[in-house]
Short mmCIF file of C-alpha atoms in Angstrom, two decimals:
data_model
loop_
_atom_site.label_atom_id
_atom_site.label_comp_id
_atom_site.label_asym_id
_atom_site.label_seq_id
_atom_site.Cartn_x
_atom_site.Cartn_y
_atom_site.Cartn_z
CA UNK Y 4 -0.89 19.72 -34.42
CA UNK Y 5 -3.44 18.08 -32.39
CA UNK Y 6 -7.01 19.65 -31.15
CA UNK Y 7 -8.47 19.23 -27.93
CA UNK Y 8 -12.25 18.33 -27.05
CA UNK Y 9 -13.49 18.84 -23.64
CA UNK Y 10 -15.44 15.70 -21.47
CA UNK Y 11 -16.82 14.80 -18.72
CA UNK Y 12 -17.00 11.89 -15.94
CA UNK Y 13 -16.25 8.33 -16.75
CA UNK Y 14 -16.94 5.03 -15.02
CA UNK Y 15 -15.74 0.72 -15.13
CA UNK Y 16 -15.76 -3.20 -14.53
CA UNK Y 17 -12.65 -4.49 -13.33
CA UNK Y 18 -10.38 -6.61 -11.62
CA UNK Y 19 -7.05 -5.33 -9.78
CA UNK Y 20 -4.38 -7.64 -9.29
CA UNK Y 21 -0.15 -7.80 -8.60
CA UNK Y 22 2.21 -9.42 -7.22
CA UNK Y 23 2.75 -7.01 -3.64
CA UNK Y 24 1.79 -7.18 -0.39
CA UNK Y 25 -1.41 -8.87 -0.15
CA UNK Y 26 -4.84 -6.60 0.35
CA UNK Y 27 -6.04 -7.62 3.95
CA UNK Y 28 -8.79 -4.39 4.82
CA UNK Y 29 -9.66 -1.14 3.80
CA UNK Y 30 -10.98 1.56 5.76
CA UNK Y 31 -14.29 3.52 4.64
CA UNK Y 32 -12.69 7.30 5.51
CA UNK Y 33 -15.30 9.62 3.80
CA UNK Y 34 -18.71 9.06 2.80
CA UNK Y 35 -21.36 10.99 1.18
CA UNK Y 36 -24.85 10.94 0.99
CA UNK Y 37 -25.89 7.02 0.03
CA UNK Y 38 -22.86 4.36 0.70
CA UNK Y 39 -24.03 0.82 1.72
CA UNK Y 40 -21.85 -2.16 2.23
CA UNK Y 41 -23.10 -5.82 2.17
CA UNK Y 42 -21.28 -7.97 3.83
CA UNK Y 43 -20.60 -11.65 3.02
CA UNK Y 44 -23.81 -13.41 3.93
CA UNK Y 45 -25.07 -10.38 5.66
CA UNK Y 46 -27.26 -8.11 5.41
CA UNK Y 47 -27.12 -4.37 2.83
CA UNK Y 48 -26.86 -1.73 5.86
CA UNK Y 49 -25.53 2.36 5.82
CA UNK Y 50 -21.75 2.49 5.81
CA UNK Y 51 -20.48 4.42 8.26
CA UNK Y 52 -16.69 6.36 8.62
CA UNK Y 53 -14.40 3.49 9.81
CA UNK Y 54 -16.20 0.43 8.57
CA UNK Y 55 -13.49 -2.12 7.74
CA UNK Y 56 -14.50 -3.89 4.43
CA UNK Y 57 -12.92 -7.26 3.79
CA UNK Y 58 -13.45 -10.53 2.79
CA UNK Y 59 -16.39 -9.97 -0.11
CA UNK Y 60 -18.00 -7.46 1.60
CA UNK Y 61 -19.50 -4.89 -0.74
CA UNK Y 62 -19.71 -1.17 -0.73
CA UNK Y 63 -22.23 0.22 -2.89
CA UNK Y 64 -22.65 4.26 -3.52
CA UNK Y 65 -26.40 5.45 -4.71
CA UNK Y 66 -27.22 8.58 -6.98
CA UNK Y 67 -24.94 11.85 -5.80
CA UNK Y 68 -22.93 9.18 -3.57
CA UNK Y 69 -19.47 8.93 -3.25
CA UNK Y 70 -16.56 6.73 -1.24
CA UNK Y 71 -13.63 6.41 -0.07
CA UNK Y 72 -11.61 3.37 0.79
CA UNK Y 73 -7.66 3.49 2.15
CA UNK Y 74 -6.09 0.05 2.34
CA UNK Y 75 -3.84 -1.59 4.85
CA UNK Y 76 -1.19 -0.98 2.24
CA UNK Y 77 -1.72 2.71 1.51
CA UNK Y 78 -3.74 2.00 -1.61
CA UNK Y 79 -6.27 4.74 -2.12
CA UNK Y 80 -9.61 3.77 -4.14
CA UNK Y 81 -12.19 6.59 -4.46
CA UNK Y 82 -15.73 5.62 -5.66
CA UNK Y 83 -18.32 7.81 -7.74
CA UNK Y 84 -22.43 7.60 -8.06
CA UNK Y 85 -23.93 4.47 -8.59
CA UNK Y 86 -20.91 2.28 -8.25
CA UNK Y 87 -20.73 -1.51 -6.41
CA UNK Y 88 -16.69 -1.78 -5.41
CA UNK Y 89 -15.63 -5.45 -3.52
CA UNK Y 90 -12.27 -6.84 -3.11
CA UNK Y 91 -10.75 -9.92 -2.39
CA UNK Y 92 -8.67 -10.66 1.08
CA UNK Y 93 -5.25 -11.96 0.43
CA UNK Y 94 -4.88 -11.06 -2.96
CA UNK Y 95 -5.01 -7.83 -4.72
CA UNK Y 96 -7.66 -8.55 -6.67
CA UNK Y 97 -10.77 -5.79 -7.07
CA UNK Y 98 -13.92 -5.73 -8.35
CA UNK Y 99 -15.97 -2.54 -9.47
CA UNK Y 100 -19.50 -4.13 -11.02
CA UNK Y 101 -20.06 -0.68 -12.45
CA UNK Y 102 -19.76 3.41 -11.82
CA UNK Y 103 -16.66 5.36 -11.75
CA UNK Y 104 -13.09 4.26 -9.81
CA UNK Y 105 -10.20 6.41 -8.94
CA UNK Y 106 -7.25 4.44 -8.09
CA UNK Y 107 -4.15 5.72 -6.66
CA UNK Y 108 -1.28 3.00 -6.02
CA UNK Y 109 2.04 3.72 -3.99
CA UNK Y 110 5.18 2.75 -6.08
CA UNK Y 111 6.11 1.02 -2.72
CA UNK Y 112 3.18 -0.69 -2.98
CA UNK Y 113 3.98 -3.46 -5.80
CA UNK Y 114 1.81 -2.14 -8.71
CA UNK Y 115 -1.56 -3.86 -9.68
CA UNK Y 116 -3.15 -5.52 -13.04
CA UNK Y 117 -6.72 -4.20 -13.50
CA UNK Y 118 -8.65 -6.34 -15.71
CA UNK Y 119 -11.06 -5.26 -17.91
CA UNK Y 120 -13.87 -6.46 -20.23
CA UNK Y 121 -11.53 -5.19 -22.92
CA UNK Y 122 -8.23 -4.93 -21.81
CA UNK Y 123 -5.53 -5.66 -18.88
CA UNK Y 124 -3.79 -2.61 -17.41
CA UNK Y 125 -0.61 -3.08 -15.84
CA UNK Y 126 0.10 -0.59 -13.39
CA UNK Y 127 2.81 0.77 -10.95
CA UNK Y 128 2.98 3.68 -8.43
CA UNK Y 129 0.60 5.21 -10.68
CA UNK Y 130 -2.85 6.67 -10.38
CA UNK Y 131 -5.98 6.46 -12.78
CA UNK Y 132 -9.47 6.75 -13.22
CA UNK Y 133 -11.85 4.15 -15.08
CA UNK Y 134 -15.77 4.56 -15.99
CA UNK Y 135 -18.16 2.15 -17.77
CA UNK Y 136 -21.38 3.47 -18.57
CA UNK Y 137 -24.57 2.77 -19.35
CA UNK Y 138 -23.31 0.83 -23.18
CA UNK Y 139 -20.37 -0.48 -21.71
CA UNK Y 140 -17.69 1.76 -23.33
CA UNK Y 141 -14.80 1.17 -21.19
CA UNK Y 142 -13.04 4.49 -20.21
CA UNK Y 143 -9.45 4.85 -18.77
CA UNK Y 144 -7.44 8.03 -18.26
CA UNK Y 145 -3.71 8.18 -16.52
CA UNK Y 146 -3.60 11.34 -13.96
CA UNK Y 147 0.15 10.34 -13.57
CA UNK Y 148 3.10 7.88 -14.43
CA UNK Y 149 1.98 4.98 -16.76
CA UNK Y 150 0.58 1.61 -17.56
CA UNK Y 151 0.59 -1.03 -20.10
CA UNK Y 152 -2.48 -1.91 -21.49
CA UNK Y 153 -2.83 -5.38 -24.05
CA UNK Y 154 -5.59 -6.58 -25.91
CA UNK Y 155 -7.53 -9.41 -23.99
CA UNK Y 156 -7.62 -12.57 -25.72
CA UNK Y 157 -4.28 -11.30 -28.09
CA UNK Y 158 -1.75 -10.34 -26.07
CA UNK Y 159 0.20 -9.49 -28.69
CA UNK Y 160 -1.05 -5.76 -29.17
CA UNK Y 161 -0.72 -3.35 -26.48
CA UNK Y 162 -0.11 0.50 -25.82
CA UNK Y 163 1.48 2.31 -22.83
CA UNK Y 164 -0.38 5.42 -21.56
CA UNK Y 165 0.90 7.89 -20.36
CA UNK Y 166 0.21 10.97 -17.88
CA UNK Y 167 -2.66 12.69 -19.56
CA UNK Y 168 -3.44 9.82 -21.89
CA UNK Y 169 -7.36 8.47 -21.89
CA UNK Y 170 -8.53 5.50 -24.32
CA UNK Y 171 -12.29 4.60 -24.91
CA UNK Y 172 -13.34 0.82 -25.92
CA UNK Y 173 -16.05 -1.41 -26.61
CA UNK Y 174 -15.77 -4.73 -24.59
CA UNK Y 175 -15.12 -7.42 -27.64
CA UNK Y 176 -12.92 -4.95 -29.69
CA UNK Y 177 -10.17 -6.30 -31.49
CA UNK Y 178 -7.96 -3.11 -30.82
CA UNK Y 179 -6.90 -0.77 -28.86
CA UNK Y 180 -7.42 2.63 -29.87
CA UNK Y 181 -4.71 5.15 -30.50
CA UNK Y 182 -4.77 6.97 -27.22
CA UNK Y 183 -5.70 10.91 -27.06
CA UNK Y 184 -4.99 13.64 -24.52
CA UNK Y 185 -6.90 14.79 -21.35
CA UNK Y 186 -6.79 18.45 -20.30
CA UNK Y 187 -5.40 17.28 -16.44
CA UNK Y 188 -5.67 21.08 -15.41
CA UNK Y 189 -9.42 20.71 -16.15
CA UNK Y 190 -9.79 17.66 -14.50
CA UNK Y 191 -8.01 18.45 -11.14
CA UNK Y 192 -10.68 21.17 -11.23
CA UNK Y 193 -13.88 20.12 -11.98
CA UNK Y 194 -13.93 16.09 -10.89
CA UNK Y 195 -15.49 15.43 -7.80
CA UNK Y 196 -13.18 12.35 -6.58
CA UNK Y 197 -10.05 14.87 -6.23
CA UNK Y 198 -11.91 17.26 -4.80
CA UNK Y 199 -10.31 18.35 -1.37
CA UNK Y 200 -12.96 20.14 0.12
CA UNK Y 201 -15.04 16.74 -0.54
CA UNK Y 202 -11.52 14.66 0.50
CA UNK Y 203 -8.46 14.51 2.20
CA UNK Y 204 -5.47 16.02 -0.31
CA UNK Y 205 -3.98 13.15 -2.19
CA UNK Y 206 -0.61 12.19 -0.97
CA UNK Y 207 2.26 14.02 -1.33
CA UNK Y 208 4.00 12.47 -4.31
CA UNK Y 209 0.92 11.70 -6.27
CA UNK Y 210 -0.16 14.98 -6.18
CA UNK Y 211 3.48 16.54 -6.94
CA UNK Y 212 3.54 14.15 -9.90
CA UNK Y 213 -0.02 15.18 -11.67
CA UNK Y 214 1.70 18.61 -11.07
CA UNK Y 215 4.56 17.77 -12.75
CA UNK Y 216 2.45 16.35 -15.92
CA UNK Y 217 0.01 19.56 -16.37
CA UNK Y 218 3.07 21.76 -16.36
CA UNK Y 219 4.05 19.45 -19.01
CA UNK Y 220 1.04 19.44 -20.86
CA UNK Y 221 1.17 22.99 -20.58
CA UNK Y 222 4.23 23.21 -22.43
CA UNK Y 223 2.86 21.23 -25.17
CA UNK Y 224 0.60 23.75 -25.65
CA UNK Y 225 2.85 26.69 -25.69
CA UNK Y 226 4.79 24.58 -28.24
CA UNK Y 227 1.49 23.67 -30.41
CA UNK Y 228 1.61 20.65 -30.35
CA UNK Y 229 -1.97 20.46 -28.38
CA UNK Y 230 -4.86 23.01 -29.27
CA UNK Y 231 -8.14 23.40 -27.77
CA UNK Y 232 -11.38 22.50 -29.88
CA UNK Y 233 -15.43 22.75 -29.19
CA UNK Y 234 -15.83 19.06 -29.11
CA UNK Y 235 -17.68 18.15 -25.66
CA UNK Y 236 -18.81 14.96 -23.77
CA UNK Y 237 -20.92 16.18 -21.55
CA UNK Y 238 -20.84 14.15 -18.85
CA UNK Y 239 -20.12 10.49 -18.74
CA UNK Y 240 -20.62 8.45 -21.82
CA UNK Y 241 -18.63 8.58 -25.42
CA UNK Y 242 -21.48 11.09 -26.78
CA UNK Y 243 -19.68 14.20 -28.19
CA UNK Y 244 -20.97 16.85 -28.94
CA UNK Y 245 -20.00 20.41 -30.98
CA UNK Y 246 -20.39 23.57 -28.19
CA UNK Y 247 -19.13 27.30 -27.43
CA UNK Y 248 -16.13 27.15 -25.45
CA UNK Y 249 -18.01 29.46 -23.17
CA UNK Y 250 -19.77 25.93 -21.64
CA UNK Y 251 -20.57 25.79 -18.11
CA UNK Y 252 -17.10 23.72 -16.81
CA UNK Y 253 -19.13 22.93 -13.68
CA UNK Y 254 -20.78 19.70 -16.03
CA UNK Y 255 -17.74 18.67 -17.07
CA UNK Y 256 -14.70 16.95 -15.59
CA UNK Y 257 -11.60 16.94 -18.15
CA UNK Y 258 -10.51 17.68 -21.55
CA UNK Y 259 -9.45 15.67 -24.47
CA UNK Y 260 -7.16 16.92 -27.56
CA UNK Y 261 -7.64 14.71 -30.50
CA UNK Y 262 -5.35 13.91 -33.75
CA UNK Y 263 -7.73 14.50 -36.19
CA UNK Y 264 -11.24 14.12 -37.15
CA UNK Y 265 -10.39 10.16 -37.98
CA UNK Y 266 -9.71 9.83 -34.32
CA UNK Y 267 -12.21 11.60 -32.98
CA UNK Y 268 -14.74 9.13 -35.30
CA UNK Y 269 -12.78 5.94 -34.06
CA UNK Y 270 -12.79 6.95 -30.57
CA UNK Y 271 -16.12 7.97 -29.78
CA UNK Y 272 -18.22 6.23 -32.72
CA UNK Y 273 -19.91 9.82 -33.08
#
């Protein structure tokens, strides 16, 4: 049987590329609170809805800021606080220099290959979420369909994830960690980037498909095969911590089961 242990928000550095349709704009269609953009050469001014960012123009979010970006191929990149997003024209190359990315890509779209200081991510029709915080302990979490992840520098060792599946690394580590389980019901609740009354709705099949995988995980848990614990990250960060289950949900943005108390250890460096 595996436990659970419930988290919060998560942030990253990384690179997007694939072989698709190549990334020509994107389209600033919600902003809140403090969202610059910097444009190549230019000068930092407030973002505004319907700012097209190419080129290496920036877009940088302040404290209680968030973004979001649709590109000329349907790509949908949301950005947390304190994050500095940039892409490259004619590639599909992206850039977050730190705070938290959600990425959803169209399966029509061509996939991408989001580099990390850790590890590459191959991805198609599939949409994540990445953090890196304040130590750099890379964070990445499936919402729905899969990617391949493999070990920079040793290609060699790699690991799939799956809906619901969340790994945390140090850049420089020489594996990747057995993956564990992210409460997706939680998640859909409580994290501010899928938040509709913040957002538009995701589209269609995306959000049909993270249906699909909490019913799923759901079933799991009827089954046993996932309980709930106390463990808690409260917030972004690996930090966990031991709590009532009675915690205020409002701090927290999704929920992790774990394999045992070896994985916890390995996973979080509690």
């Amino acid at each position: 049987m595996k436990t659970l242990l419930y988290a919060g928000c998560f942030i990253a550095s990384i690179m997007v590329t694939a072989d698709a349709a190549e990334l020509s704009s994107a389209e600033i269609t919600r902003r809140y609170n403090d969202v610059r953009i910097l444009p190549d050469g230019g000068s930092e001014r407030e973002a505004i809805i319907g700012d097209e960012i190419s080129g290496k123009t920036m877009v940088r979010t302040g404290l209680k800021s968030r973004a979001e970006l649709r590109f000329n191929d349907n790509t949908l990149s949301r950005l947390g606080s304190n994050t500095v997003f940039s892409f490259k024209r004619g590639s599909r190359d992206m850039q977050v220099g730190s705070g938290t990315l959600f990425l959803q890509v169209p399966k029509d779209a061509g996939g991408a290959v989001i580099n990390t200081a850790a590890v590459t991510a191959a991805v198609t029709g599939t949409t994540i979420m990445i953090e890196i915080d304040g130590n750099n302990m890379i964070k990445i979490i499936v919402l729905e369909g899969s990617l391949d992840l493999s070990l920079n520098g040793d290609g060699r060792v790699t690991q799939t994830l799956r809906a619901g599946e969340m790994i945390i690394m140090r850049p420089g580590d020489r594996t990747i960690p057995q993956s564990v389980n992210v409460d997706l019901n939680l998640l859909m609740k409580t994290s501010s980037l899928v938040n509709e009354e913040e957002f538009n709705a995701l589209p269609d099949t995306a959000k049909g498909k993270i249906a699909e995988a909490v019913t799923d995980q759901q079933k799991r848990i009827n089954r046993g095969e996932l309980s709930k614990t106390n463990l808690v990250i409260p917030g972004s960060g690996s930090r966990v911590i031991l709590t009532d289950q009675n915690f205020d949900r409002r701090e927290t943005a999704f929920t992790v089961f774990f394999a045992s108390e070896a994985l916890r250890n390995d996973c979080f460096q509690v």
